[in-house]
Amino acid sequence: MQTTVIRIREHGGPEVMQLETVALAAPGPGEVLLRQLAIGVNFIDTYHRSGLYPLPLPAGLGQEACGIVEAIGPGVSEFRPGDRVAYAGGATGAYATHRLMPAERLVLVPIGVPDEVAAATLLRGMTAQYLLKRTFPVKRGQTILFHAAAGGVGQIACQWARALGATVIGTAGSPDKLKLAARWCDHVINYSEADWVAEVRELTRGQGVPVVYDGVGAATFAGSLDCLAPRGMLVSFGNASGAVPAFNPALLAQKGSLFFTRPTLGHYIATRQELLDTANDYFHIYEHGNVRAEVKQRFALSQAAEAHRALEARHTTASTVLIPD
Ligand code: NDP
């Protein structure tokens, strides 16, 4: 059979993404053939495309999707044709109408989770899960700072942190985004204009916060350190504005014996059990209504370059999907 995919033959801007039709083999041992219903667009896809995180070329793009199992390979017992499944992280190549996936990286999607939500938010939901529960476990009564609060990870994580009993300060870069983020944050700050570090200090009566979750990177790194209380933790989990520059660890001592970590989802869902526990924890909180994860932008698969342009130009809020056309 054939599949239509987005491929890159060189790293670069959105224009390097090409739509191609290629042959697809029957599923091999442990594999499943998926007909994809919707595909998530994540910031990491832009890093893979640009070469910030280089891929061996030519390469497919995309980390997550929701689809229907069309056929199973030898040895697959957990899934059957007709199952609705999703995956996120680890196996680049999600920008496709059909694809083969290792069965061990799939999860069943509960009935209460729509296709687009599973496709566009499983990666972000699992990221929120490990950041808030396992990297720096948020406790009731704490005040936390979350950057890019109107974004995909931000929307889910800020609601989830509040469900855990935290007070959430969220940042965003424009008045419209601040208005949106105010739906799920206790306080919002425009980090493009205001002296946002001073605002965080004021909101915490000069104490600082025990944790900053920072997916923005270069632009916020220094300010994030200045928002922390002594022995607080900077969780640097992304580079939307560019990579964090190299720094002398003595800086952490000077700023209050701080902790710094640079986690990535793959290490928190490395085993089948971790993947299932993390995904199911996210699906559970979504289905119970404590986290509302929204798909705000939709593009045809053939328009994937437009989706990247919107994401990189800071024009998106919440999550974004591609629909196979
Ligand atoms: P978002 O929807 O949050 O989009 C990124 C947002 O970052 C933008 O909308 C923008 O919001 C903000 N931003 C600030 N400066 C810039 C800039 N110079 N260029 C572009 N955007 C900027 O994306 P995702 O939800 O997909 O991901 C959020 C972050 O989390 C990314 O850095 C991503 O790589 C990271 N991530 C890390 C994971 C991990 O395990 N380590 C897993 C998943 C995501 P505003 O306009 O309000 O400033």
Short mmCIF file of C-alpha atoms and ligand atoms in Angstrom, two decimals:
data_model
loop_
_atom_site.label_atom_id
_atom_site.label_comp_id
_atom_site.label_asym_id
_atom_site.label_seq_id
_atom_site.Cartn_x
_atom_site.Cartn_y
_atom_site.Cartn_z
CA MET A 1 0.00 0.00 0.00
CA GLN A 2 0.96 3.67 -0.20
CA THR A 3 1.12 6.49 2.31
CA THR A 4 1.37 10.24 1.91
CA VAL A 5 4.03 11.73 4.18
CA ILE A 6 5.83 14.96 4.91
CA ARG A 7 9.58 14.53 4.54
CA ILE A 8 12.67 16.72 4.76
CA ARG A 9 15.81 16.14 2.71
CA GLU A 10 17.71 19.02 4.37
CA HIS A 11 17.35 21.01 7.57
CA GLY A 12 15.99 24.54 7.24
CA GLY A 13 12.85 26.66 7.26
CA PRO A 14 9.29 25.39 6.76
CA GLU A 15 9.90 25.35 2.98
CA VAL A 16 12.07 22.21 3.28
CA MET A 17 8.96 20.17 4.14
CA GLN A 18 7.80 18.19 1.09
CA LEU A 19 4.69 16.08 0.56
CA GLU A 20 5.58 12.67 -0.89
CA THR A 21 3.76 9.44 -1.65
CA VAL A 22 5.78 6.37 -0.71
CA ALA A 23 5.23 2.62 -0.43
CA LEU A 24 4.41 1.15 2.96
CA ALA A 25 5.28 -2.47 3.81
CA ALA A 26 2.97 -4.83 5.69
CA PRO A 27 3.47 -4.68 9.47
CA GLY A 28 6.45 -6.75 10.66
CA PRO A 29 6.85 -8.55 14.01
CA GLY A 30 5.56 -6.39 16.86
CA GLU A 31 4.27 -3.72 14.46
CA VAL A 32 0.86 -2.24 13.77
CA LEU A 33 -0.39 -0.49 10.63
CA LEU A 34 -2.27 2.71 11.49
CA ARG A 35 -4.69 4.82 9.47
CA GLN A 36 -4.16 8.19 11.08
CA LEU A 37 -7.16 10.36 11.93
CA ALA A 38 -5.33 13.41 13.27
CA ILE A 39 -1.70 14.35 13.90
CA GLY A 40 -0.30 16.59 16.63
CA VAL A 41 2.05 19.49 15.86
CA ASN A 42 4.60 20.12 18.59
CA PHE A 43 7.37 22.63 19.00
CA ILE A 44 9.91 19.81 18.89
CA ASP A 45 8.87 19.19 15.26
CA THR A 46 10.27 22.62 14.40
CA TYR A 47 13.57 21.76 16.14
CA HIS A 48 13.79 18.53 14.10
CA ARG A 49 13.04 20.45 10.90
CA SER A 50 15.47 23.31 11.56
CA GLY A 51 18.30 21.07 12.74
CA LEU A 52 18.39 22.37 16.34
CA TYR A 53 17.83 18.67 17.10
CA PRO A 54 19.30 17.17 13.88
CA LEU A 55 17.80 14.00 12.34
CA PRO A 56 19.49 11.60 9.92
CA LEU A 57 18.22 12.66 6.46
CA PRO A 58 15.94 12.16 4.64
CA ALA A 59 13.55 12.19 7.59
CA GLY A 60 9.88 12.21 8.43
CA LEU A 61 8.58 14.68 11.00
CA GLY A 62 6.08 14.51 13.84
CA GLN A 63 5.90 12.75 17.16
CA GLU A 64 2.26 12.02 17.83
CA ALA A 65 -1.05 11.05 16.30
CA CYS A 66 -4.31 9.25 16.88
CA GLY A 67 -5.42 6.55 14.46
CA ILE A 68 -7.22 3.29 13.81
CA VAL A 69 -5.39 -0.04 13.78
CA GLU A 70 -5.79 -1.41 10.24
CA ALA A 71 -3.58 -4.51 10.53
CA ILE A 72 -1.27 -6.14 13.06
CA GLY A 73 2.04 -7.90 12.55
CA PRO A 74 3.15 -11.25 14.00
CA GLY A 75 3.30 -11.36 17.79
CA VAL A 76 1.00 -8.40 18.45
CA SER A 77 -1.57 -9.43 21.06
CA GLU A 78 -2.49 -6.17 22.82
CA PHE A 79 -4.26 -4.53 19.84
CA ARG A 80 -6.77 -5.60 17.20
CA PRO A 81 -7.86 -4.09 13.89
CA GLY A 82 -10.42 -1.37 14.60
CA ASP A 83 -8.87 -0.22 17.90
CA ARG A 84 -8.51 3.54 18.31
CA VAL A 85 -5.01 4.27 19.55
CA ALA A 86 -2.55 7.12 20.04
CA TYR A 87 1.18 7.53 20.50
CA ALA A 88 3.49 10.35 21.45
CA GLY A 89 7.23 10.73 21.53
CA GLY A 90 10.08 8.60 20.33
CA ALA A 91 9.09 7.56 16.80
CA THR A 92 9.48 10.49 14.40
CA GLY A 93 7.35 10.28 11.23
CA ALA A 94 3.82 11.07 12.42
CA TYR A 95 3.12 13.52 9.56
CA ALA A 96 1.59 10.79 7.38
CA THR A 97 -1.76 9.39 6.34
CA HIS A 98 -0.72 5.83 7.29
CA ARG A 99 2.28 4.48 9.15
CA LEU A 100 3.77 1.49 10.88
CA MET A 101 4.31 1.77 14.63
CA PRO A 102 5.80 -0.55 17.24
CA ALA A 103 2.77 -1.82 19.20
CA GLU A 104 4.64 -1.25 22.47
CA ARG A 105 4.51 2.54 21.93
CA LEU A 106 0.72 2.68 21.47
CA VAL A 107 -2.00 3.36 24.00
CA LEU A 108 -5.74 2.80 23.67
CA VAL A 109 -7.71 6.06 23.60
CA PRO A 110 -10.67 6.13 26.01
CA ILE A 111 -14.07 6.84 24.50
CA GLY A 112 -14.33 10.26 26.19
CA VAL A 113 -11.23 11.62 24.47
CA PRO A 114 -11.90 12.93 20.92
CA ASP A 115 -9.52 12.01 18.05
CA GLU A 116 -8.08 15.51 17.74
CA VAL A 117 -7.52 15.88 21.46
CA ALA A 118 -5.71 12.55 21.67
CA ALA A 119 -3.63 13.43 18.60
CA ALA A 120 -2.67 16.96 19.61
CA THR A 121 -2.38 16.75 23.37
CA LEU A 122 -1.11 13.34 24.48
CA LEU A 123 2.52 14.46 24.22
CA ARG A 124 1.78 17.71 26.02
CA GLY A 125 -0.42 16.01 28.60
CA MET A 126 2.24 13.42 29.40
CA THR A 127 4.80 16.23 29.61
CA ALA A 128 2.63 18.09 32.11
CA GLN A 129 2.22 14.85 34.07
CA TYR A 130 5.93 14.16 34.52
CA LEU A 131 6.88 17.82 35.07
CA LEU A 132 4.31 18.39 37.83
CA LYS A 133 4.33 14.96 39.45
CA ARG A 134 7.81 13.57 38.96
CA THR A 135 10.40 16.25 38.05
CA PHE A 136 9.33 18.70 40.75
CA PRO A 137 6.28 17.24 42.51
CA VAL A 138 3.94 20.19 43.09
CA LYS A 139 2.34 20.32 46.53
CA ARG A 140 -0.93 21.88 47.66
CA GLY A 141 -0.42 25.48 48.75
CA GLN A 142 2.72 26.15 46.67
CA THR A 143 2.90 29.06 44.23
CA ILE A 144 4.53 28.07 40.94
CA LEU A 145 5.63 29.95 37.81
CA PHE A 146 4.83 28.47 34.37
CA HIS A 147 6.09 30.21 31.22
CA ALA A 148 4.16 30.32 27.90
CA ALA A 149 0.98 29.61 29.82
CA ALA A 150 -1.29 30.13 26.79
CA GLY A 151 0.61 27.50 24.79
CA GLY A 152 -0.03 23.80 24.36
CA VAL A 153 1.89 22.44 27.36
CA GLY A 154 1.00 25.59 29.30
CA GLN A 155 -2.76 25.19 28.97
CA ILE A 156 -2.69 21.64 30.28
CA ALA A 157 0.00 22.06 32.94
CA CYS A 158 -1.46 25.21 34.51
CA GLN A 159 -4.89 23.61 34.94
CA TRP A 160 -3.34 20.42 36.27
CA ALA A 161 -1.17 22.36 38.77
CA ARG A 162 -4.27 24.09 40.09
CA ALA A 163 -6.03 20.75 40.39
CA LEU A 164 -3.07 19.68 42.56
CA GLY A 165 -3.74 22.66 44.81
CA ALA A 166 -1.07 25.08 43.62
CA THR A 167 -1.44 28.79 42.93
CA VAL A 168 -0.27 29.34 39.35
CA ILE A 169 1.49 32.39 37.95
CA GLY A 170 1.52 32.13 34.15
CA THR A 171 3.39 34.25 31.63
CA ALA A 172 2.50 34.98 28.01
CA GLY A 173 3.69 37.37 25.33
CA SER A 174 0.63 39.37 24.25
CA PRO A 175 -2.58 40.83 25.73
CA ASP A 176 -4.77 38.29 23.90
CA LYS A 177 -2.73 35.37 25.19
CA LEU A 178 -2.79 36.80 28.71
CA LYS A 179 -6.57 36.97 28.54
CA LEU A 180 -6.72 33.34 27.49
CA ALA A 181 -4.19 32.18 30.11
CA ALA A 182 -6.16 33.99 32.80
CA ARG A 183 -8.83 31.31 32.31
CA TRP A 184 -6.51 28.74 33.87
CA CYS A 185 -3.94 30.76 35.89
CA ASP A 186 -4.42 32.60 39.17
CA HIS A 187 -2.12 35.44 38.02
CA VAL A 188 -0.82 36.33 34.55
CA ILE A 189 2.21 38.42 33.59
CA ASN A 190 3.29 39.71 30.17
CA TYR A 191 6.95 38.69 29.95
CA SER A 192 7.42 40.64 26.70
CA GLU A 193 6.79 44.02 28.28
CA ALA A 194 6.69 44.14 32.03
CA ASP A 195 9.53 43.71 34.50
CA TRP A 196 8.14 40.25 35.01
CA VAL A 197 10.73 39.15 37.56
CA ALA A 198 9.74 42.03 39.86
CA GLU A 199 6.07 41.10 39.37
CA VAL A 200 6.72 37.51 40.40
CA ARG A 201 8.65 38.74 43.46
CA GLU A 202 5.77 41.07 44.36
CA LEU A 203 3.13 38.34 43.97
CA THR A 204 5.15 36.09 46.31
CA ARG A 205 5.81 38.90 48.84
CA GLY A 206 9.49 38.86 47.98
CA GLN A 207 9.88 35.13 48.68
CA GLY A 208 10.17 33.83 45.12
CA VAL A 209 8.69 30.56 43.90
CA PRO A 210 9.89 27.01 44.68
CA VAL A 211 9.78 26.03 41.00
CA VAL A 212 9.83 27.63 37.55
CA TYR A 213 8.79 25.49 34.58
CA ASP A 214 10.51 27.09 31.61
CA GLY A 215 9.91 25.88 28.05
CA VAL A 216 10.92 29.24 26.54
CA GLY A 217 14.69 28.83 27.10
CA ALA A 218 17.19 31.52 26.12
CA ALA A 219 14.90 34.55 26.57
CA THR A 220 13.71 33.67 30.09
CA PHE A 221 16.62 31.70 31.60
CA ALA A 222 18.25 34.50 33.61
CA GLY A 223 14.94 35.93 34.83
CA SER A 224 13.67 32.49 35.81
CA LEU A 225 16.66 31.98 38.13
CA ASP A 226 15.87 35.35 39.75
CA CYS A 227 12.27 34.29 40.44
CA LEU A 228 13.29 31.29 42.57
CA ALA A 229 13.26 31.04 46.34
CA PRO A 230 16.45 29.65 47.93
CA ARG A 231 16.85 25.95 47.07
CA GLY A 232 14.19 26.32 44.37
CA MET A 233 14.30 24.41 41.08
CA LEU A 234 14.48 25.66 37.51
CA VAL A 235 12.93 23.01 35.28
CA SER A 236 14.20 23.97 31.83
CA PHE A 237 12.19 21.77 29.47
CA GLY A 238 12.29 23.59 26.13
CA ASN A 239 13.83 26.17 23.80
CA ALA A 240 10.99 28.01 22.06
CA SER A 241 13.15 31.18 21.99
CA GLY A 242 16.47 29.36 21.50
CA ALA A 243 18.74 27.14 23.57
CA VAL A 244 19.77 28.16 27.10
CA PRO A 245 23.38 29.40 27.00
CA ALA A 246 26.15 27.53 28.80
CA PHE A 247 26.57 28.76 32.37
CA ASN A 248 28.89 28.31 35.34
CA PRO A 249 27.28 26.09 38.02
CA ALA A 250 28.56 28.57 40.65
CA LEU A 251 25.67 30.77 39.46
CA LEU A 252 23.27 28.33 41.14
CA ALA A 253 25.10 28.78 44.45
CA GLN A 254 25.09 32.58 44.15
CA LYS A 255 21.37 32.70 43.41
CA GLY A 256 20.40 30.58 46.44
CA SER A 257 21.70 26.97 46.17
CA LEU A 258 19.30 26.41 43.31
CA PHE A 259 18.60 23.18 41.42
CA PHE A 260 18.62 23.06 37.62
CA THR A 261 17.31 20.20 35.51
CA ARG A 262 16.79 19.73 31.76
CA PRO A 263 14.32 16.84 31.46
CA THR A 264 12.81 15.25 28.38
CA LEU A 265 9.65 13.15 28.06
CA GLY A 266 11.39 10.07 26.60
CA HIS A 267 13.17 9.33 29.86
CA TYR A 268 9.90 9.44 31.81
CA ILE A 269 7.99 7.04 29.52
CA ALA A 270 10.87 4.71 28.66
CA THR A 271 9.18 1.49 29.83
CA ARG A 272 5.78 0.19 28.71
CA GLN A 273 4.47 0.56 32.26
CA GLU A 274 5.67 4.18 32.55
CA LEU A 275 4.06 5.00 29.20
CA LEU A 276 0.73 3.45 30.20
CA ASP A 277 0.72 5.05 33.67
CA THR A 278 1.60 8.49 32.30
CA ALA A 279 -0.87 8.41 29.40
CA ASN A 280 -3.68 7.02 31.55
CA ASP A 281 -3.10 9.62 34.27
CA TYR A 282 -3.51 12.32 31.60
CA PHE A 283 -6.56 10.73 29.97
CA HIS A 284 -8.10 10.31 33.43
CA ILE A 285 -7.76 13.97 34.43
CA TYR A 286 -8.99 15.04 30.97
CA GLU A 287 -12.08 12.82 31.15
CA HIS A 288 -12.90 14.05 34.66
CA GLY A 289 -12.94 17.62 33.41
CA ASN A 290 -10.14 19.05 35.58
CA VAL A 291 -8.00 19.72 32.51
CA ARG A 292 -9.54 21.14 29.37
CA ALA A 293 -7.07 20.66 26.53
CA GLU A 294 -8.16 22.49 23.41
CA VAL A 295 -7.22 22.20 19.75
CA LYS A 296 -7.19 25.80 18.55
CA GLN A 297 -5.50 25.45 15.13
CA ARG A 298 -6.29 22.93 12.37
CA PHE A 299 -4.33 22.49 9.13
CA ALA A 300 -4.48 19.91 6.34
CA LEU A 301 -1.47 17.55 6.35
CA SER A 302 -0.38 19.11 3.05
CA GLN A 303 -0.29 22.50 4.84
CA ALA A 304 2.11 21.36 7.57
CA ALA A 305 4.57 24.14 6.67
CA GLU A 306 1.88 26.70 7.51
CA ALA A 307 1.40 25.08 10.89
CA HIS A 308 5.14 25.42 11.59
CA ARG A 309 5.10 29.08 10.50
CA ALA A 310 2.23 29.83 12.88
CA LEU A 311 3.90 28.05 15.80
CA GLU A 312 7.26 29.74 15.29
CA ALA A 313 5.67 33.17 14.81
CA ARG A 314 3.94 32.81 18.22
CA HIS A 315 0.54 32.94 16.50
CA THR A 316 -0.83 29.78 18.11
CA THR A 317 -2.53 29.12 21.42
CA ALA A 318 -3.25 25.78 23.11
CA SER A 319 -2.71 22.85 20.68
CA THR A 320 -2.51 22.37 16.89
CA VAL A 321 -3.44 19.42 14.63
CA LEU A 322 -2.90 18.30 11.06
CA ILE A 323 -5.74 16.42 9.39
CA PRO A 324 -4.80 13.91 6.65
CA ASP A 325 -6.28 15.24 3.37
P1 NDP B 1 3.65 26.24 22.69
O1 NDP B 1 2.28 26.06 22.21
O2 NDP B 1 3.84 26.56 24.15
O3 NDP B 1 4.37 27.33 21.82
C1 NDP B 1 5.54 27.93 22.26
C2 NDP B 1 5.26 29.26 22.91
O4 NDP B 1 6.48 29.76 23.44
C3 NDP B 1 4.80 30.33 21.93
O5 NDP B 1 3.44 30.30 21.62
C4 NDP B 1 5.19 31.60 22.67
O6 NDP B 1 4.16 32.01 23.57
C5 NDP B 1 6.40 31.15 23.53
N1 NDP B 1 7.62 31.80 23.03
C6 NDP B 1 8.38 32.65 23.74
N2 NDP B 1 9.38 33.11 22.99
C7 NDP B 1 9.26 32.55 21.77
C8 NDP B 1 9.98 32.68 20.55
N3 NDP B 1 11.07 33.44 20.46
N4 NDP B 1 9.57 31.97 19.48
C9 NDP B 1 8.49 31.19 19.55
N5 NDP B 1 7.76 31.03 20.68
C10 NDP B 1 8.14 31.71 21.79
O7 NDP B 1 4.52 24.95 22.33
P2 NDP B 1 4.42 23.48 22.92
O8 NDP B 1 3.30 23.35 23.85
O9 NDP B 1 4.53 22.55 21.78
O10 NDP B 1 5.80 23.37 23.71
C11 NDP B 1 6.16 24.28 24.74
C12 NDP B 1 7.63 24.06 25.07
O11 NDP B 1 7.76 22.82 25.72
C13 NDP B 1 8.54 24.03 23.85
O12 NDP B 1 9.76 24.65 24.16
C14 NDP B 1 8.75 22.54 23.66
O13 NDP B 1 9.92 22.23 22.98
C15 NDP B 1 8.78 22.06 25.09
N6 NDP B 1 8.47 20.65 25.28
C16 NDP B 1 9.38 19.90 25.98
C17 NDP B 1 9.13 18.61 26.27
C18 NDP B 1 10.09 17.86 27.12
O14 NDP B 1 9.82 16.72 27.51
N7 NDP B 1 11.22 18.43 27.45
C19 NDP B 1 7.93 17.92 25.78
C20 NDP B 1 7.00 18.81 25.12
C21 NDP B 1 7.28 20.12 24.87
P3 NDP B 1 4.05 33.60 23.90
O15 NDP B 1 3.73 34.26 22.60
O16 NDP B 1 2.99 33.68 24.92
O17 NDP B 1 5.40 34.00 24.43
#
